[in-house]
Tab-separated table of C-alpha atoms in Angstrom:
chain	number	residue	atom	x	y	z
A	1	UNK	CA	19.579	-0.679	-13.923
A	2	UNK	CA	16.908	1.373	-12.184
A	3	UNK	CA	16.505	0.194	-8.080
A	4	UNK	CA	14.072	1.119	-6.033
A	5	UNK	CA	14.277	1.534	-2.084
A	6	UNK	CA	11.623	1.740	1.041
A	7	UNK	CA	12.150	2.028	3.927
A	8	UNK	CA	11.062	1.463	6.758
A	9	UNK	CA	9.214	-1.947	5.450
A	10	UNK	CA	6.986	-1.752	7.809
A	11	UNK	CA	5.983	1.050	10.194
A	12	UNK	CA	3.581	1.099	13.185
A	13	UNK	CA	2.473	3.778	14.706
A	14	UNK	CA	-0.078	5.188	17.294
A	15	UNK	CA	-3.342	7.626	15.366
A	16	UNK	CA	-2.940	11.119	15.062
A	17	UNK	CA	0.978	11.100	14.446
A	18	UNK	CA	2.666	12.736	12.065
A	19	UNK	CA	5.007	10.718	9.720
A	20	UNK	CA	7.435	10.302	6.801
A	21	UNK	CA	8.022	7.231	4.238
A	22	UNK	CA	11.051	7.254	2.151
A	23	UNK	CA	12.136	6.059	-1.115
A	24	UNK	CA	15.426	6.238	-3.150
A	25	UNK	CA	16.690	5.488	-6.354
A	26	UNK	CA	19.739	4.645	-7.765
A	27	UNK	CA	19.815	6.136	-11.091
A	28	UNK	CA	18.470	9.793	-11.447
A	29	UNK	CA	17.264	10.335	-14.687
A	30	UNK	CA	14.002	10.248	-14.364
A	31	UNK	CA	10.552	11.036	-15.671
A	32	UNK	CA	8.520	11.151	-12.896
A	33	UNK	CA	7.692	9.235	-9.540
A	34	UNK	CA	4.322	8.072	-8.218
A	35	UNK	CA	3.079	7.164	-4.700
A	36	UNK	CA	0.558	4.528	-4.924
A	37	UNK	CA	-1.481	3.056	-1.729
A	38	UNK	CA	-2.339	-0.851	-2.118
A	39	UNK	CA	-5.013	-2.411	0.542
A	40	UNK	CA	-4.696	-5.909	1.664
A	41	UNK	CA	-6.347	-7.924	-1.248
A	42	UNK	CA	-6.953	-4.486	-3.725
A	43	UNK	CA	-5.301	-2.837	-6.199
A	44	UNK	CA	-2.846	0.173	-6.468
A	45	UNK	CA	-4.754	3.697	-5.823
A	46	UNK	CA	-2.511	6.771	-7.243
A	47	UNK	CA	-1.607	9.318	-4.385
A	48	UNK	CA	0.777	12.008	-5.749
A	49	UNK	CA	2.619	12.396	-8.565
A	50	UNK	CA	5.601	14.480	-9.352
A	51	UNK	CA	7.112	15.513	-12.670
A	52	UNK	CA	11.108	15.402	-12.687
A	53	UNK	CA	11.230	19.657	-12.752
A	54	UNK	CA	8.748	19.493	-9.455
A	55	UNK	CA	9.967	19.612	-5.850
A	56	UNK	CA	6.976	18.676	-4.185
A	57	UNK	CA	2.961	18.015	-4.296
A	58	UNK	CA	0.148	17.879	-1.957
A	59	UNK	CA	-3.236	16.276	-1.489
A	60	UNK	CA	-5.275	17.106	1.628
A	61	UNK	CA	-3.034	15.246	4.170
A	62	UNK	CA	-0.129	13.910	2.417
A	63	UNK	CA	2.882	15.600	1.019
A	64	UNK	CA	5.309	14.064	-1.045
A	65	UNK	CA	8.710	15.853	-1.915
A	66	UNK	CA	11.275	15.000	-4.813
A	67	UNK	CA	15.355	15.318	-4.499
A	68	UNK	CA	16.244	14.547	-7.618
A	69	UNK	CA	19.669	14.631	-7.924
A	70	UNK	CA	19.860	12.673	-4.246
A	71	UNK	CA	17.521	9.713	-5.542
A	72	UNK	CA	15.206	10.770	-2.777
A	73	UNK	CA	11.602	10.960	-2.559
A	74	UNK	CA	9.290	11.125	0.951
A	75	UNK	CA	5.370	10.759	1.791
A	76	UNK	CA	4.422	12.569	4.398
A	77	UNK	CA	1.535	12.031	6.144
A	78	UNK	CA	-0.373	14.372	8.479
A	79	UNK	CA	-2.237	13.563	11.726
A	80	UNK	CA	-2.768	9.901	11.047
A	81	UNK	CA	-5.844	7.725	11.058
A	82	UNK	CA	-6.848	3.785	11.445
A	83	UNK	CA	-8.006	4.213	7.514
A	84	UNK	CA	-4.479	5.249	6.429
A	85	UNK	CA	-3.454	1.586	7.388
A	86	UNK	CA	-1.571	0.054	3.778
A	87	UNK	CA	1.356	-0.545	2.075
A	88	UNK	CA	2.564	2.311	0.137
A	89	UNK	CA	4.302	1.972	-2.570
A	90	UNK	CA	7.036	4.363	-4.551
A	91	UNK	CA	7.623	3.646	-8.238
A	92	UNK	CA	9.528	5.780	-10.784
A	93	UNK	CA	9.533	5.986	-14.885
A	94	UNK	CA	12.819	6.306	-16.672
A	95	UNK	CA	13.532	9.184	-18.638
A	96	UNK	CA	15.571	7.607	-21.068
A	97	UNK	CA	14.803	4.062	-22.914
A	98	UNK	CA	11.789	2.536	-22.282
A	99	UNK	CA	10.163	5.713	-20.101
A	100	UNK	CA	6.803	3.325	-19.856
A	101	UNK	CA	8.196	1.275	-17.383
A	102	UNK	CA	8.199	1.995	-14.061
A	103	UNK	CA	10.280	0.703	-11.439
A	104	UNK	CA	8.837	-0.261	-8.419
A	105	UNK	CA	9.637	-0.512	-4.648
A	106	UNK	CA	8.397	-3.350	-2.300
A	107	UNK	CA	6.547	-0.762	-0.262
A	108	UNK	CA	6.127	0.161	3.183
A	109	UNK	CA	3.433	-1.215	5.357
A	110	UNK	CA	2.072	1.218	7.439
A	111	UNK	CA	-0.124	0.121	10.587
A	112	UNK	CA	-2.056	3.277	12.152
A	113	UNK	CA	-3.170	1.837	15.780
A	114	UNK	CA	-6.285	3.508	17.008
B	1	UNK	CA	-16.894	6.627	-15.340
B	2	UNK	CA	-15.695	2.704	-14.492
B	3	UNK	CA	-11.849	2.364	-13.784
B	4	UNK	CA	-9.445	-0.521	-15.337
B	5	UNK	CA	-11.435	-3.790	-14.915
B	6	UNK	CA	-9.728	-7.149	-14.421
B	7	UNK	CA	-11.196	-10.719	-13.813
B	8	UNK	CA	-11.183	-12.647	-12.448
B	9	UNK	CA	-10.478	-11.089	-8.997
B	10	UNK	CA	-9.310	-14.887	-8.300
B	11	UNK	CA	-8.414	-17.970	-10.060
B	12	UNK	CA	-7.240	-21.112	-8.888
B	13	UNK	CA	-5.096	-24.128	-11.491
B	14	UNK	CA	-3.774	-26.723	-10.804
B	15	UNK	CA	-0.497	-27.599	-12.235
B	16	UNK	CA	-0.338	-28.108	-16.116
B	17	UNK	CA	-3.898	-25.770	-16.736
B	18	UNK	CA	-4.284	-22.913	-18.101
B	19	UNK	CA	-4.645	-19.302	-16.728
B	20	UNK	CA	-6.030	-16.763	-18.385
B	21	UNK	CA	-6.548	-13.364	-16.560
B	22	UNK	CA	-8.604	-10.194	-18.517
B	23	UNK	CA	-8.038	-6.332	-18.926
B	24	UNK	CA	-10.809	-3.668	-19.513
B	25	UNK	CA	-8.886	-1.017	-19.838
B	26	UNK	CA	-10.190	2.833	-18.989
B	27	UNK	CA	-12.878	4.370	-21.053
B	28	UNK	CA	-10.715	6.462	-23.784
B	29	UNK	CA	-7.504	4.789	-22.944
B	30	UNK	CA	-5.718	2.424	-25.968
B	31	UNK	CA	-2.208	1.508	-23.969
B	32	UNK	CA	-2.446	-1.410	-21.577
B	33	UNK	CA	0.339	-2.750	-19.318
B	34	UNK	CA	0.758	-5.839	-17.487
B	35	UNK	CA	2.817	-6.342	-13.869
B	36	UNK	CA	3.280	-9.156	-11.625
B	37	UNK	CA	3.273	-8.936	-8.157
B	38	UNK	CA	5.001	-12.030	-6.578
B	39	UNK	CA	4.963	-12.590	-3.032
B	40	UNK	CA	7.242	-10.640	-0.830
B	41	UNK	CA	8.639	-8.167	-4.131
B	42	UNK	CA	7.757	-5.025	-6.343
B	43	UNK	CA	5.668	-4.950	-9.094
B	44	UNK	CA	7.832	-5.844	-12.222
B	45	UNK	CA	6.904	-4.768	-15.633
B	46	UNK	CA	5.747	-8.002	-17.897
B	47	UNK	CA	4.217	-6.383	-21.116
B	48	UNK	CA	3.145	-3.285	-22.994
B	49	UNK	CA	0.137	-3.109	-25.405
B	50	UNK	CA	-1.639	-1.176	-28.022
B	51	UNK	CA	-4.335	-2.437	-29.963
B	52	UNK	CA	-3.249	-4.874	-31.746
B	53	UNK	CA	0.282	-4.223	-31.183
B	54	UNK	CA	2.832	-5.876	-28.689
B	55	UNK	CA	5.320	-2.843	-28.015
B	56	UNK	CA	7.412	-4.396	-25.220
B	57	UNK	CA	6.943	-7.940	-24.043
B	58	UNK	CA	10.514	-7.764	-22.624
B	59	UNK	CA	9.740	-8.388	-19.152
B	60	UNK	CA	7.662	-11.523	-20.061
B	61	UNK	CA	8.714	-14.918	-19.560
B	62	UNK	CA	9.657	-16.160	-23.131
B	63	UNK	CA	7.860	-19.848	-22.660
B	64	UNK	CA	3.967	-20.554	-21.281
B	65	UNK	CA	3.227	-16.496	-21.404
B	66	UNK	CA	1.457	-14.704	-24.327
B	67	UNK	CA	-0.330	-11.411	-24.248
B	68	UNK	CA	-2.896	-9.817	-26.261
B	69	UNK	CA	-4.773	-6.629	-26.908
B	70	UNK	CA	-7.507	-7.700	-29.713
B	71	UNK	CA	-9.278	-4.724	-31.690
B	72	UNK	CA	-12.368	-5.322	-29.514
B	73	UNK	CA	-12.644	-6.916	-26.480
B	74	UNK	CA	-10.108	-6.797	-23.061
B	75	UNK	CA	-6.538	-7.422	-23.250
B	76	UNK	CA	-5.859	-11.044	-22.141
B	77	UNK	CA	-2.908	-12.704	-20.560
B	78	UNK	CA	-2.446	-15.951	-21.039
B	79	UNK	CA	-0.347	-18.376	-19.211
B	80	UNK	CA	-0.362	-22.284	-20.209
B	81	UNK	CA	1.100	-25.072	-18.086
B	82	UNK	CA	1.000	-22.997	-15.048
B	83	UNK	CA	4.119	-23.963	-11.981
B	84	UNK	CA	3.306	-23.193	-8.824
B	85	UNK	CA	5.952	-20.363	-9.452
B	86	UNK	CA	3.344	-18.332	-11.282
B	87	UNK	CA	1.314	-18.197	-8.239
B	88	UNK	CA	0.842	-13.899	-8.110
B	89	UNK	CA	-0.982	-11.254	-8.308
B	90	UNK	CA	-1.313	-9.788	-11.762
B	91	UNK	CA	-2.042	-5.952	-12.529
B	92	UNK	CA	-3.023	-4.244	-15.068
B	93	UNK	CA	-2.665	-0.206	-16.118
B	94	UNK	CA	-3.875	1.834	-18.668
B	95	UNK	CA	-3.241	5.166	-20.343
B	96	UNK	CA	-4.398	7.115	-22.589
B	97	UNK	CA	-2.059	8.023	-25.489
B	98	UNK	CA	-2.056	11.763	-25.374
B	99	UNK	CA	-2.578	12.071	-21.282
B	100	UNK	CA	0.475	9.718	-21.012
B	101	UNK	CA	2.602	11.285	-22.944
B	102	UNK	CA	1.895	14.306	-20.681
B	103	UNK	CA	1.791	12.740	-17.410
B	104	UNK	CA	3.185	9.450	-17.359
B	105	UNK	CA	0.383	8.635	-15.217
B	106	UNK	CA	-0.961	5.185	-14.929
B	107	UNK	CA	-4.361	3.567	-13.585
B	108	UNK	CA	-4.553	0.198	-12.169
B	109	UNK	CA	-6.802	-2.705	-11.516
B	110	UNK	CA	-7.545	-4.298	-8.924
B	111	UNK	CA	-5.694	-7.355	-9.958
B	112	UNK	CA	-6.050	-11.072	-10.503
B	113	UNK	CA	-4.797	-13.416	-7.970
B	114	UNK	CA	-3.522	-16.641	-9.439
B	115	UNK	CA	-2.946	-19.775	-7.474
B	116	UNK	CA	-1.336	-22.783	-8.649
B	117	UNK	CA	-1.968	-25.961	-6.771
């Protein structure tokens, strides 16, 4: 059975640092994995997506890199802001069974302090 | 181009009611999902749809829940004689058939927050 890792849970830190979320997973045959970003009260926005034969992707500030065959996956984010504030949250679909599914982590909540 | 739309954004019951929470799916897109978010865990997988077709209710409770995706009209899921234990938030994703067989890539609401008294 799939299980999904974050850590830290929560993470503070002061604007305009640099910094790294993590997730692992125990069982490596996967599909793909997918950083969301849920606000207090909202819904899940998308972030980055990776394909299982990818090693990493980028969007404007954030980075997020794929180890496979470790179970690892980390979000990097770039010169941090106040608006990054959220929980982010890794989740990965199986690539064998039901591949619709995706397992989910309980996120990390990130607090940027201005 | 309007995202996945759910409603209501909040619902309160009191023990015993009914709940049931709504899914506009994306323009295009003919695969709905449902996940519940309860306090304090991940998002776990409750129920995949087509229209008219229940593909995987696995992750559903097997009493009090019931999904649908009618031909027209939002995907609804039902919950009767709501427990304080179904107190959640409630999201739901669409896809499109091709792009998610290419992608995998889902699109979420904003939710439904349920809150049993």
């Amino acid at each position: 059975k799939q299980e999904v890792t974050q850590i830290p849970a929560a993470l503070s830190v002061p604007e305009g640092e640099n910094l790294v979320l993590n997730c692992s997973f125990t069982d490596s045959a996967i599909y793909n994995l997918q950083w969301f970003r849920q606000d207090p009260g909202k819904g899940l926005t998308s972030l980055l997506l990776i394909q299982s034969s990818q090693r990493e992707q980028t969007s404007g500030r954030l980075n997020a890199s794929l180890d496979k065959s470790s179970g690892r996956s980390t979000l990097y984010i770039a010169a941090s802001q106040p608006g990054d504030s959220a929980t982010y949250l890794c989740a990965v679909r199986p690539k064998r069974g039901s591949n619709y599914k995706l397992t989910f982590g309980k996120g990390t909540l990130l607090t940027v302090n201005p | 181009n309007a995202g996945v739309m759910q409603n209501p954004r909040h619902l309160v019951r009191r023990r015993g009611q009914e709940a049931r929470l709504r899914c506009s799916p994306m323009k295009g897109h003919s695969h709905v999902y449902w996940y519940r978010q309860l306090p304090e865990e991940g998002l776990k997988f409750m129920v995949y749809l087509q229209k008219e077709n229940i593909i995987d209710e696995s992750g559903m409770p097997k009493e009090r829940f019931s999904a649908e995706f009618p031909k027209e009209g939002p995907s609804i899921l039902r919950i009767q004689q709501v427990v304080r234990g179904d107190s959640a938030a409630y999201f739901c994703a669409s896809a499109s058939g091709s792009r998610h067989e290419n992608t995998g890539e889902l699109f979420f609401g904003e939710g439904s927050r349920l809150t049993v008294l």
